[in-house]
CSV table of C-alpha atoms in Angstrom, one decimal:
chain,number,residue,atom,x,y,z
U,1,MET,CA,146.9,80.9,94.8
U,2,VAL,CA,144.2,82.8,92.8
U,3,PRO,CA,145.0,86.5,92.3
U,4,ALA,CA,142.5,88.9,93.8
U,5,LEU,CA,142.8,91.1,90.7
U,6,SER,CA,142.1,90.2,87.1
U,7,VAL,CA,143.0,92.4,84.1
U,8,VAL,CA,141.1,92.1,80.9
U,9,LEU,CA,142.9,93.3,77.7
U,10,PRO,CA,140.7,93.3,74.6
U,11,PHE,CA,143.0,93.5,71.5
U,12,ASN,CA,143.0,93.6,67.7
U,13,PRO,CA,145.8,93.2,65.2
U,14,ALA,CA,146.9,96.9,65.7
U,15,THR,CA,147.0,96.6,69.5
U,16,ALA,CA,148.2,93.0,69.9
U,17,GLU,CA,151.9,94.0,70.5
U,18,ALA,CA,150.9,96.5,73.3
U,19,ALA,CA,148.6,93.9,74.8
U,20,ALA,CA,151.4,91.4,74.9
U,21,ARG,CA,153.7,93.9,76.7
U,22,PHE,CA,151.0,94.6,79.3
U,23,ALA,CA,150.4,90.9,79.8
U,24,ASN,CA,154.1,90.0,80.3
U,25,ALA,CA,154.5,92.8,82.8
U,26,LEU,CA,151.4,91.8,84.8
U,27,SER,CA,151.6,88.1,84.7
U,28,GLY,CA,153.2,87.8,88.2
U,29,GLN,CA,150.9,90.3,89.8
U,30,ALA,CA,147.4,89.5,88.6
U,31,GLN,CA,145.3,87.2,86.5
U,32,VAL,CA,145.5,88.4,82.9
U,33,VAL,CA,142.9,87.6,80.2
U,34,LEU,CA,143.6,88.6,76.6
U,35,ALA,CA,140.9,88.3,74.1
U,36,GLY,CA,140.7,89.4,70.5
U,37,GLU,CA,141.9,88.9,66.9
U,38,GLY,CA,145.5,88.5,65.9
U,39,HIS,CA,148.7,86.9,67.3
U,40,VAL,CA,149.9,88.0,70.7
U,41,ASP,CA,153.4,87.0,71.8
U,42,VAL,CA,152.3,85.7,75.2
U,43,THR,CA,152.8,82.3,76.8
U,44,PRO,CA,149.5,81.0,78.4
U,45,GLY,CA,149.8,79.8,81.9
U,46,PRO,CA,147.7,79.3,85.1
U,47,ASN,CA,147.1,83.1,85.4
U,48,VAL,CA,147.4,84.1,81.8
U,49,HIS,CA,144.7,83.3,79.3
U,50,VAL,CA,144.7,84.0,75.6
U,51,LEU,CA,141.3,83.8,73.8
U,52,SER,CA,140.3,84.2,70.2
U,53,ALA,CA,137.3,86.5,69.8
U,54,HIS,CA,136.1,87.9,66.5
U,55,GLY,CA,133.9,91.0,66.0
U,56,GLY,CA,135.7,93.7,68.0
U,57,LYS,CA,136.2,95.0,71.5
U,58,GLY,CA,132.7,94.2,72.8
U,59,ALA,CA,132.9,90.6,71.6
U,60,ALA,CA,136.4,90.3,73.2
U,61,ILE,CA,135.2,91.5,76.6
U,62,ARG,CA,132.2,89.0,76.5
U,63,ALA,CA,134.6,86.2,75.7
U,64,ALA,CA,137.0,87.2,78.5
U,65,LEU,CA,134.5,87.6,81.4
U,66,PRO,CA,133.7,83.9,82.0
U,67,HIS,CA,137.4,83.3,82.6
U,68,VAL,CA,137.9,86.0,85.1
U,69,THR,CA,138.6,84.7,88.7
U,70,GLY,CA,139.5,87.9,90.6
U,71,ALA,CA,137.1,89.7,92.9
U,72,HIS,CA,138.0,92.9,91.1
U,73,THR,CA,138.5,93.3,87.4
U,74,VAL,CA,140.5,96.0,85.6
U,75,LEU,CA,139.2,96.6,82.0
U,76,GLN,CA,141.9,98.3,80.0
U,77,ASP,CA,142.6,99.3,76.5
U,78,PRO,CA,146.0,98.0,75.5
U,79,ASP,CA,147.3,101.6,74.9
U,80,ALA,CA,150.7,102.8,75.9
U,81,ALA,CA,149.0,105.9,77.5
U,82,TYR,CA,148.0,103.8,80.5
U,83,SER,CA,150.2,102.3,83.2
U,84,PRO,CA,149.6,99.5,85.7
U,85,ASP,CA,151.0,101.9,88.3
U,86,SER,CA,147.5,103.4,88.4
U,87,TYR,CA,145.8,100.1,89.4
U,88,ASP,CA,146.1,100.5,93.2
U,89,ALA,CA,144.3,103.9,93.2
U,90,LEU,CA,141.8,102.6,90.7
U,91,VAL,CA,140.9,99.5,92.7
U,92,GLN,CA,140.9,101.1,96.2
U,93,PRO,CA,137.3,102.3,96.1
U,94,LEU,CA,136.3,98.7,95.3
U,95,ARG,CA,138.3,97.4,98.2
U,96,ASP,CA,136.7,100.0,100.5
U,97,ASP,CA,133.2,99.0,99.2
U,98,THR,CA,132.4,102.6,98.3
U,99,ALA,CA,132.0,101.9,94.6
U,100,ASP,CA,131.1,99.1,92.1
U,101,GLY,CA,132.8,100.7,89.2
U,102,VAL,CA,135.8,103.1,89.1
U,103,PHE,CA,136.8,105.1,86.0
U,104,GLY,CA,140.2,106.5,85.4
U,105,ARG,CA,139.9,110.3,84.6
U,106,ARG,CA,142.4,111.2,82.0
U,107,PRO,CA,144.1,114.6,82.2
U,108,GLY,CA,144.8,117.0,79.3
U,109,MET,CA,142.9,118.7,76.5
U,110,SER,CA,144.6,117.4,73.4
U,111,PRO,CA,142.4,117.2,70.2
U,112,GLU,CA,141.8,113.5,71.0
U,113,MET,CA,140.8,114.3,74.5
U,114,VAL,CA,138.5,117.1,73.3
U,115,ALA,CA,136.6,114.5,71.3
U,116,GLU,CA,136.5,112.2,74.3
U,117,ARG,CA,135.2,115.0,76.6
U,118,ALA,CA,132.4,115.8,74.1
U,119,LEU,CA,131.3,112.2,74.0
U,120,GLY,CA,131.6,112.1,77.8
U,121,GLY,CA,129.2,115.0,78.0
U,122,ILE,CA,126.6,113.2,75.8
U,123,THR,CA,127.1,110.1,78.0
U,124,ARG,CA,126.3,112.2,81.1
U,125,PHE,CA,123.2,113.6,79.5
U,126,VAL,CA,121.9,110.1,78.5
U,127,THR,CA,122.8,108.3,81.8
U,128,ASP,CA,122.8,111.0,84.5
U,129,VAL,CA,126.2,109.7,85.8
U,130,ALA,CA,128.4,112.2,87.6
U,131,LEU,CA,131.6,111.2,85.8
U,132,THR,CA,133.9,113.6,84.0
U,133,ASP,CA,135.4,110.9,81.8
U,134,PRO,CA,132.9,108.0,81.5
U,135,LEU,CA,134.4,106.6,78.3
U,136,THR,CA,138.0,106.3,79.5
U,137,GLY,CA,140.1,103.3,78.4
U,138,LEU,CA,141.0,102.3,82.0
U,139,ARG,CA,138.3,101.1,84.4
U,140,ALA,CA,137.9,98.7,87.3
U,141,PHE,CA,134.8,96.9,88.6
U,142,ARG,CA,133.6,94.5,91.2
U,143,THR,CA,133.7,91.4,89.0
U,144,GLU,CA,130.2,90.3,90.2
U,145,ALA,CA,128.8,93.6,89.1
U,146,LEU,CA,130.5,93.6,85.7
U,147,ARG,CA,129.3,90.0,85.0
U,148,SER,CA,125.7,91.0,85.9
U,149,ILE,CA,125.5,93.4,82.9
U,150,GLN,CA,124.3,91.8,79.7
U,151,LEU,CA,126.5,93.3,77.1
U,152,THR,CA,125.4,93.0,73.4
U,153,SER,CA,127.7,95.3,71.5
U,154,ASP,CA,130.5,93.7,69.4
U,155,ASP,CA,132.6,96.8,68.7
U,156,ASP,CA,133.9,99.9,70.5
U,157,SER,CA,130.3,100.9,71.3
U,158,VAL,CA,130.6,98.6,74.2
U,159,ASP,CA,132.2,101.5,76.2
U,160,ALA,CA,129.0,103.5,76.0
U,161,GLU,CA,126.7,100.4,76.5
U,162,LEU,CA,128.6,99.5,79.7
U,163,VAL,CA,128.1,103.0,81.2
U,164,VAL,CA,124.4,103.1,80.2
U,165,LYS,CA,123.6,99.7,81.8
U,166,MET,CA,125.7,100.2,84.9
U,167,ALA,CA,124.0,103.5,85.6
U,168,ALA,CA,120.5,102.1,84.9
U,169,GLN,CA,121.1,99.3,87.3
U,170,LEU,CA,122.1,101.8,90.0
U,171,PHE,CA,125.6,100.6,90.5
U,172,ARG,CA,127.8,103.0,92.4
U,173,LEU,CA,130.2,104.6,89.9
U,174,THR,CA,133.0,106.9,90.8
U,175,GLU,CA,136.3,108.1,89.2
U,176,VAL,CA,139.9,108.7,90.2
U,177,ALA,CA,142.4,111.0,88.6
U,178,LEU,CA,145.1,109.3,86.5
U,179,PRO,CA,148.6,110.8,86.6
U,180,PRO,CA,150.0,112.5,83.5
U,181,LEU,CA,149.7,110.0,80.7
U,182,GLN,CA,152.7,108.5,79.0
U,183,ALA,CA,151.1,109.2,75.7
U,184,VAL,CA,147.9,110.5,74.2
U,185,PRO,CA,145.2,107.8,74.0
U,186,ARG,CA,144.3,107.1,70.4
U,187,ARG,CA,141.0,105.8,69.0
U,188,PRO,CA,140.0,105.6,65.3
U,189,ALA,CA,137.1,107.8,64.2
U,190,SER,CA,135.0,104.7,63.7
U,191,ALA,CA,135.3,104.0,67.5
U,192,HIS,CA,133.9,107.5,68.3
U,193,LEU,CA,131.1,107.1,65.8
U,194,ALA,CA,130.2,103.7,67.2
U,195,ARG,CA,129.9,105.0,70.7
U,196,LEU,CA,127.9,108.0,69.6
U,197,ARG,CA,125.4,105.9,67.7
U,198,THR,CA,125.0,103.7,70.7
U,199,LEU,CA,124.3,106.6,73.0
U,200,VAL,CA,121.7,108.0,70.6
U,201,ARG,CA,120.1,104.6,70.3
U,202,TYR,CA,119.8,104.2,74.1
U,203,ALA,CA,118.5,107.8,74.4
U,204,THR,CA,115.7,107.3,71.9
U,205,VAL,CA,114.6,103.8,70.8
U,206,ARG,CA,116.2,101.3,73.1
U,207,ASP,CA,116.1,100.9,76.9
U,208,ASP,CA,118.9,99.4,79.0
U,209,ALA,CA,117.3,96.0,78.9
U,210,ASP,CA,117.6,96.1,75.0
U,211,ASN,CA,113.8,96.1,74.7
U,212,GLN,CA,113.6,92.5,75.8
U,213,HIS,CA,111.2,93.2,78.7
U,214,GLU,CA,108.2,94.9,77.1
U,215,GLY,CA,106.8,96.3,80.3
U,216,TYR,CA,110.2,97.6,81.4
U,217,SER,CA,110.0,100.7,79.2
U,218,THR,CA,106.8,101.8,80.9
U,219,LEU,CA,108.3,101.1,84.4
U,220,GLU,CA,111.4,103.2,83.5
U,221,ARG,CA,109.3,106.1,82.2
U,222,MET,CA,107.0,106.0,85.3
U,223,ASP,CA,110.1,105.9,87.5
U,224,GLY,CA,110.9,109.4,86.1
U,225,ALA,CA,107.5,110.7,87.0
U,226,THR,CA,108.8,112.1,90.3
U,227,HIS,CA,105.8,114.2,91.4
U,228,TYR,CA,103.3,111.4,90.5
U,229,ASN,CA,105.3,108.9,92.5
U,230,GLN,CA,105.6,111.2,95.5
U,231,TRP,CA,101.8,111.6,95.3
U,232,LEU,CA,101.3,107.8,95.5
U,233,GLY,CA,103.9,107.5,98.2
U,234,ARG,CA,102.1,110.0,100.4
U,235,ARG,CA,98.8,108.1,99.9
U,236,PHE,CA,100.4,104.8,101.0
U,237,ARG,CA,102.3,106.3,103.9
U,238,GLU,CA,99.1,107.8,105.4
U,239,HIS,CA,97.9,104.3,106.1
U,240,MET,CA,101.2,102.4,106.4
U,241,GLY,CA,102.5,100.7,109.5
U,242,ARG,CA,106.2,100.0,110.4
U,243,ARG,CA,106.7,96.4,109.1
U,244,VAL,CA,105.8,96.3,105.5
U,245,LEU,CA,105.7,93.8,102.7
U,246,GLU,CA,105.6,95.3,99.2
U,247,ILE,CA,104.3,92.9,96.6
U,248,GLY,CA,105.7,93.4,93.1
U,249,ALA,CA,108.4,96.0,93.9
U,250,GLY,CA,109.5,96.2,90.2
U,251,ILE,CA,112.4,98.6,89.8
U,252,GLY,CA,111.8,100.2,93.2
U,253,THR,CA,109.8,103.3,92.2
U,254,ILE,CA,107.3,103.0,95.1
U,255,THR,CA,109.8,101.1,97.4
U,256,ARG,CA,111.9,104.3,97.4
U,257,GLU,CA,108.8,106.2,98.6
U,258,LEU,CA,108.0,103.7,101.3
U,259,GLU,CA,111.4,102.9,102.9
U,260,GLY,CA,111.8,106.1,104.8
U,261,GLY,CA,108.6,105.4,106.8
U,262,ALA,CA,109.3,101.7,107.6
U,263,GLU,CA,111.5,100.0,110.2
U,264,HIS,CA,111.4,96.8,108.1
U,265,LEU,CA,110.5,96.5,104.4
U,266,VAL,CA,110.5,93.3,102.4
U,267,ALA,CA,110.4,94.1,98.6
U,268,LEU,CA,109.0,91.0,96.8
U,269,GLU,CA,109.6,90.8,93.1
U,270,VAL,CA,109.5,87.9,90.6
U,271,GLU,CA,112.0,89.3,88.0
U,272,ARG,CA,115.7,88.7,88.9
U,273,PHE,CA,116.6,91.6,86.6
U,274,TYR,CA,114.6,93.9,88.8
U,275,VAL,CA,115.7,92.4,92.1
U,276,ASP,CA,119.3,93.0,91.2
U,277,ARG,CA,118.4,96.7,90.6
U,278,LEU,CA,116.7,96.8,94.0
U,279,LYS,CA,119.8,95.4,95.7
U,280,ASN,CA,121.9,98.1,94.2
U,281,MET,CA,119.3,100.8,95.1
U,282,PHE,CA,119.1,99.8,98.7
U,283,ARG,CA,122.7,98.8,99.3
U,284,GLY,CA,123.7,100.0,102.8
U,285,LYS,CA,120.0,100.1,104.0
U,286,PRO,CA,119.6,96.8,105.9
U,287,HIS,CA,116.0,97.5,106.8
U,288,VAL,CA,115.1,97.0,103.1
U,289,ARG,CA,115.2,93.3,102.0
U,290,PRO,CA,114.7,92.6,98.3
U,291,TYR,CA,113.1,89.1,98.0
U,292,LEU,CA,113.1,87.2,94.7
U,293,SER,CA,109.9,85.2,94.4
U,294,ASP,CA,106.6,84.8,92.6
U,295,VAL,CA,103.6,85.5,94.7
U,296,ALA,CA,102.3,81.9,94.3
U,297,LEU,CA,105.7,80.4,95.3
U,298,ALA,CA,106.8,82.7,98.1
U,299,ASP,CA,107.8,81.2,101.5
U,300,TRP,CA,104.7,82.5,103.3
U,301,GLU,CA,105.5,80.8,106.6
U,302,SER,CA,108.8,82.6,106.7
U,303,LEU,CA,107.1,85.9,105.8
U,304,LYS,CA,104.5,85.4,108.5
U,305,ALA,CA,107.3,85.3,111.0
U,306,GLU,CA,108.4,88.8,109.9
U,307,ASN,CA,105.4,90.2,112.0
U,308,LEU,CA,104.1,92.3,109.1
U,309,ASP,CA,101.5,94.9,109.8
U,310,THR,CA,101.1,96.2,106.2
U,311,ILE,CA,101.1,94.8,102.7
U,312,VAL,CA,101.4,97.3,99.8
U,313,LEU,CA,100.4,96.6,96.2
U,314,SER,CA,100.9,99.5,93.8
U,315,ASN,CA,99.5,98.5,90.4
U,316,VAL,CA,100.2,94.8,91.1
U,317,LEU,CA,97.0,93.0,91.9
U,318,GLU,CA,95.9,93.2,88.3
U,319,HIS,CA,99.0,91.2,87.3
U,320,ILE,CA,98.0,88.2,89.5
U,321,PRO,CA,95.9,85.6,87.6
U,322,ASP,CA,94.1,84.4,90.8
U,323,ASP,CA,93.7,87.7,92.7
U,324,ALA,CA,91.3,86.2,95.3
U,325,SER,CA,93.7,83.4,96.3
U,326,ALA,CA,96.5,86.0,96.7
U,327,VAL,CA,94.4,88.2,98.9
U,328,ARG,CA,93.5,85.2,101.1
U,329,ARG,CA,97.2,84.5,101.5
U,330,PHE,CA,97.9,88.2,102.4
U,331,ARG,CA,95.3,87.8,105.2
U,332,GLN,CA,96.9,84.7,106.6
U,333,ILE,CA,100.3,86.3,107.1
U,334,LEU,CA,99.3,89.7,108.5
U,335,GLN,CA,99.3,90.6,112.2
U,336,PRO,CA,95.8,91.1,113.8
U,337,ASP,CA,94.3,94.3,112.5
U,338,GLY,CA,96.9,94.5,109.8
U,339,ARG,CA,96.2,96.4,106.6
U,340,VAL,CA,96.5,95.8,102.9
U,341,LEU,CA,97.0,99.0,100.8
U,342,ILE,CA,96.1,98.6,97.2
U,343,LEU,CA,96.3,100.8,94.1
U,344,VAL,CA,94.8,99.2,90.9
U,345,PRO,CA,93.9,100.4,87.4
U,346,ALA,CA,90.2,101.1,87.1
U,347,LEU,CA,87.5,100.8,84.5
U,348,PRO,CA,87.5,97.8,82.2
U,349,GLN,CA,86.5,100.1,79.4
U,350,LEU,CA,90.0,101.5,79.4
U,351,PHE,CA,91.7,98.1,78.9
U,352,GLY,CA,94.0,98.4,75.9
U,353,ALA,CA,97.4,98.0,74.3
U,354,ILE,CA,99.4,99.4,77.3
U,355,ASP,CA,97.5,97.0,79.7
U,356,GLU,CA,98.4,94.1,77.4
U,357,ALA,CA,102.1,95.2,77.2
U,358,VAL,CA,102.6,95.4,80.9
U,359,GLY,CA,100.7,92.1,81.6
U,360,HIS,CA,97.4,93.2,83.1
U,361,TYR,CA,94.7,90.6,83.5
U,362,ARG,CA,92.0,93.0,84.4
U,363,ARG,CA,91.0,96.6,85.4
U,364,TYR,CA,88.7,96.9,88.4
U,365,THR,CA,85.5,98.6,89.3
U,366,PRO,CA,84.7,99.7,92.9
U,367,GLU,CA,82.4,96.7,93.2
U,368,THR,CA,85.0,94.1,91.9
U,369,LEU,CA,87.8,95.5,94.1
U,370,ARG,CA,85.5,95.6,97.2
U,371,ALA,CA,84.4,92.0,96.5
U,372,VAL,CA,87.9,90.6,96.2
U,373,LEU,CA,88.8,92.1,99.6
U,374,GLU,CA,85.6,91.4,101.6
U,375,GLU,CA,85.3,87.9,100.3
U,376,ASN,CA,88.8,87.0,101.3
U,377,GLY,CA,89.3,88.2,104.9
U,378,PHE,CA,89.3,92.0,104.8
U,379,ARG,CA,87.0,94.9,105.8
U,380,VAL,CA,87.2,97.8,103.4
U,381,ASP,CA,88.0,101.0,105.4
U,382,THR,CA,88.8,103.2,102.3
U,383,LEU,CA,87.8,102.9,98.6
U,384,GLU,CA,88.4,105.9,96.5
U,385,TRP,CA,88.9,107.0,92.9
U,386,MET,CA,92.2,108.5,91.9
U,387,ASN,CA,93.7,110.3,89.0
U,388,LEU,CA,90.7,111.7,87.0
U,389,VAL,CA,93.0,113.8,84.8
U,390,GLY,CA,95.0,110.9,83.5
U,391,LEU,CA,92.0,109.1,82.2
U,392,PRO,CA,91.6,110.8,78.8
U,393,GLY,CA,95.3,110.3,78.0
U,394,TRP,CA,95.3,106.6,78.8
U,395,PHE,CA,92.1,106.1,76.7
U,396,VAL,CA,93.6,107.8,73.6
U,397,ASN,CA,97.0,106.2,73.9
U,398,SER,CA,96.0,102.7,74.9
U,399,ARG,CA,92.6,102.2,73.2
U,400,ILE,CA,92.6,104.5,70.2
U,401,LEU,CA,96.2,104.8,69.1
U,402,ARG,CA,97.1,101.3,70.5
U,403,ARG,CA,100.4,102.4,71.8
U,404,ARG,CA,102.2,99.9,74.1
U,405,ALA,CA,104.0,102.4,76.3
U,406,VAL,CA,103.2,105.8,77.8
U,407,PRO,CA,104.8,108.6,75.5
U,408,LYS,CA,107.7,110.3,77.3
U,409,LEU,CA,106.7,113.8,76.5
U,410,GLN,CA,103.1,113.4,77.6
U,411,LEU,CA,104.2,111.7,80.9
U,412,LYS,CA,106.7,114.6,81.6
U,413,ILE,CA,104.0,117.2,81.1
U,414,TYR,CA,101.5,115.2,83.3
U,415,ASP,CA,104.2,114.8,86.0
U,416,THR,CA,104.9,118.6,86.0
U,417,LEU,CA,101.2,119.2,86.8
U,418,ALA,CA,100.8,116.2,89.2
U,419,PRO,CA,101.2,118.3,92.4
U,420,LEU,CA,98.2,120.4,91.3
U,421,PHE,CA,96.1,117.3,90.6
U,422,ALA,CA,97.0,115.8,94.0
U,423,GLN,CA,96.0,118.9,95.8
U,424,ALA,CA,92.7,119.1,93.9
U,425,GLU,CA,91.8,115.5,94.6
U,426,ARG,CA,92.4,116.0,98.3
U,427,GLN,CA,89.7,118.7,98.3
U,428,VAL,CA,87.1,117.0,96.0
U,429,LYS,CA,85.5,113.5,96.1
U,430,LEU,CA,86.0,112.1,92.6
U,431,PRO,CA,83.1,110.6,90.7
U,432,VAL,CA,85.5,108.4,88.6
U,433,GLY,CA,89.2,108.0,87.9
U,434,MET,CA,91.9,106.1,86.1
U,435,SER,CA,92.8,104.2,89.4
U,436,LEU,CA,91.2,102.9,92.6
U,437,PHE,CA,92.9,103.2,96.0
U,438,ALA,CA,91.7,100.8,98.8
U,439,VAL,CA,92.6,100.1,102.4
U,440,GLY,CA,91.6,96.8,103.7
U,441,ARG,CA,91.7,95.8,107.4
U,442,ALA,CA,92.2,92.2,108.4
U,443,VAL,CA,89.2,90.7,110.1
């Protein structure tokens, strides 16, 4: 019988003896996976695995995860401070499906815990998690969620990396209080420094995808532009029906603005990395269905059966190589009198480094956007310029300075003023803008 619980014990020569004690005590209750450097006095068996892993704690955890079989995984430092008696309380939120990760909150304010609390505060600042003790040495996860995180750290900095990436992917994180500890948890100063360096790196020069998705940095920064996104959401909702297909949902920035006004929302996205985030974001909201597919390869017959009355594309049409073919496909699956709502970047003269970084094929003019709609089955009801104020900043950053992402500080300042810009644009018909907004009616 396969145990429902797995316990991962990353060890080094200094902690090998403690790891062996935990493994021998747990072998009849759970699957135990030990990974690290040094000799451990443990006899391998069907539910006990001993793996050699060089490089440190992060390398050991990566080596252990492929061998985990339980639905839930306890990740524990082999430290005498912790007790398996805490496992039931730690795992219960996972069994209740109210959390994806549970952190054991350590009591006390010893000098060691003061240092841990300080690093915990920095972790909360970087990640926005509501955890008192995010770097604890005793945690439990849904195994599927833990495996979905791509860990790259080899040493103790993996503790910080794990929290950063779980938070960014919107997993549900909570904590439970641990009973008085049998001893004070001990970490070398090098472990504290490694975790601090990692937190600083993720707060400044690295995103939670380790800068492997060039356009992701821009998506993440735009996700933080709350007022601007609310502005766009209001524009879409003014014309939106009840059964909606969003093309290119990305990390869910606009999806979040749309879902409250829809009875059924299909969020189509080609990147699995983003779809996993969407599933976490809308967990418990069955009217939102993330759908992994490229536009060209989607099951359009199945989508037609969804009785869709609205298709939304927010800064997506410019990413599609054959935009005319895509628009024809949209017309084929919409209900009679259905609408396509489109926001696109405007003015080819603005095309620059940021456009290249996020994968734009083009920027539109009113004439080219109208043509692609009217020549492929839609009547244009609305075609308006948007975001005049953002135009100079984009030109300077993308064309002159050749930056490949929107600077955080500039975006924050712009977002603070976005409600004023939105109000002004409702009163005045713009002669030009950084974007074009269109509503097409199926004919």
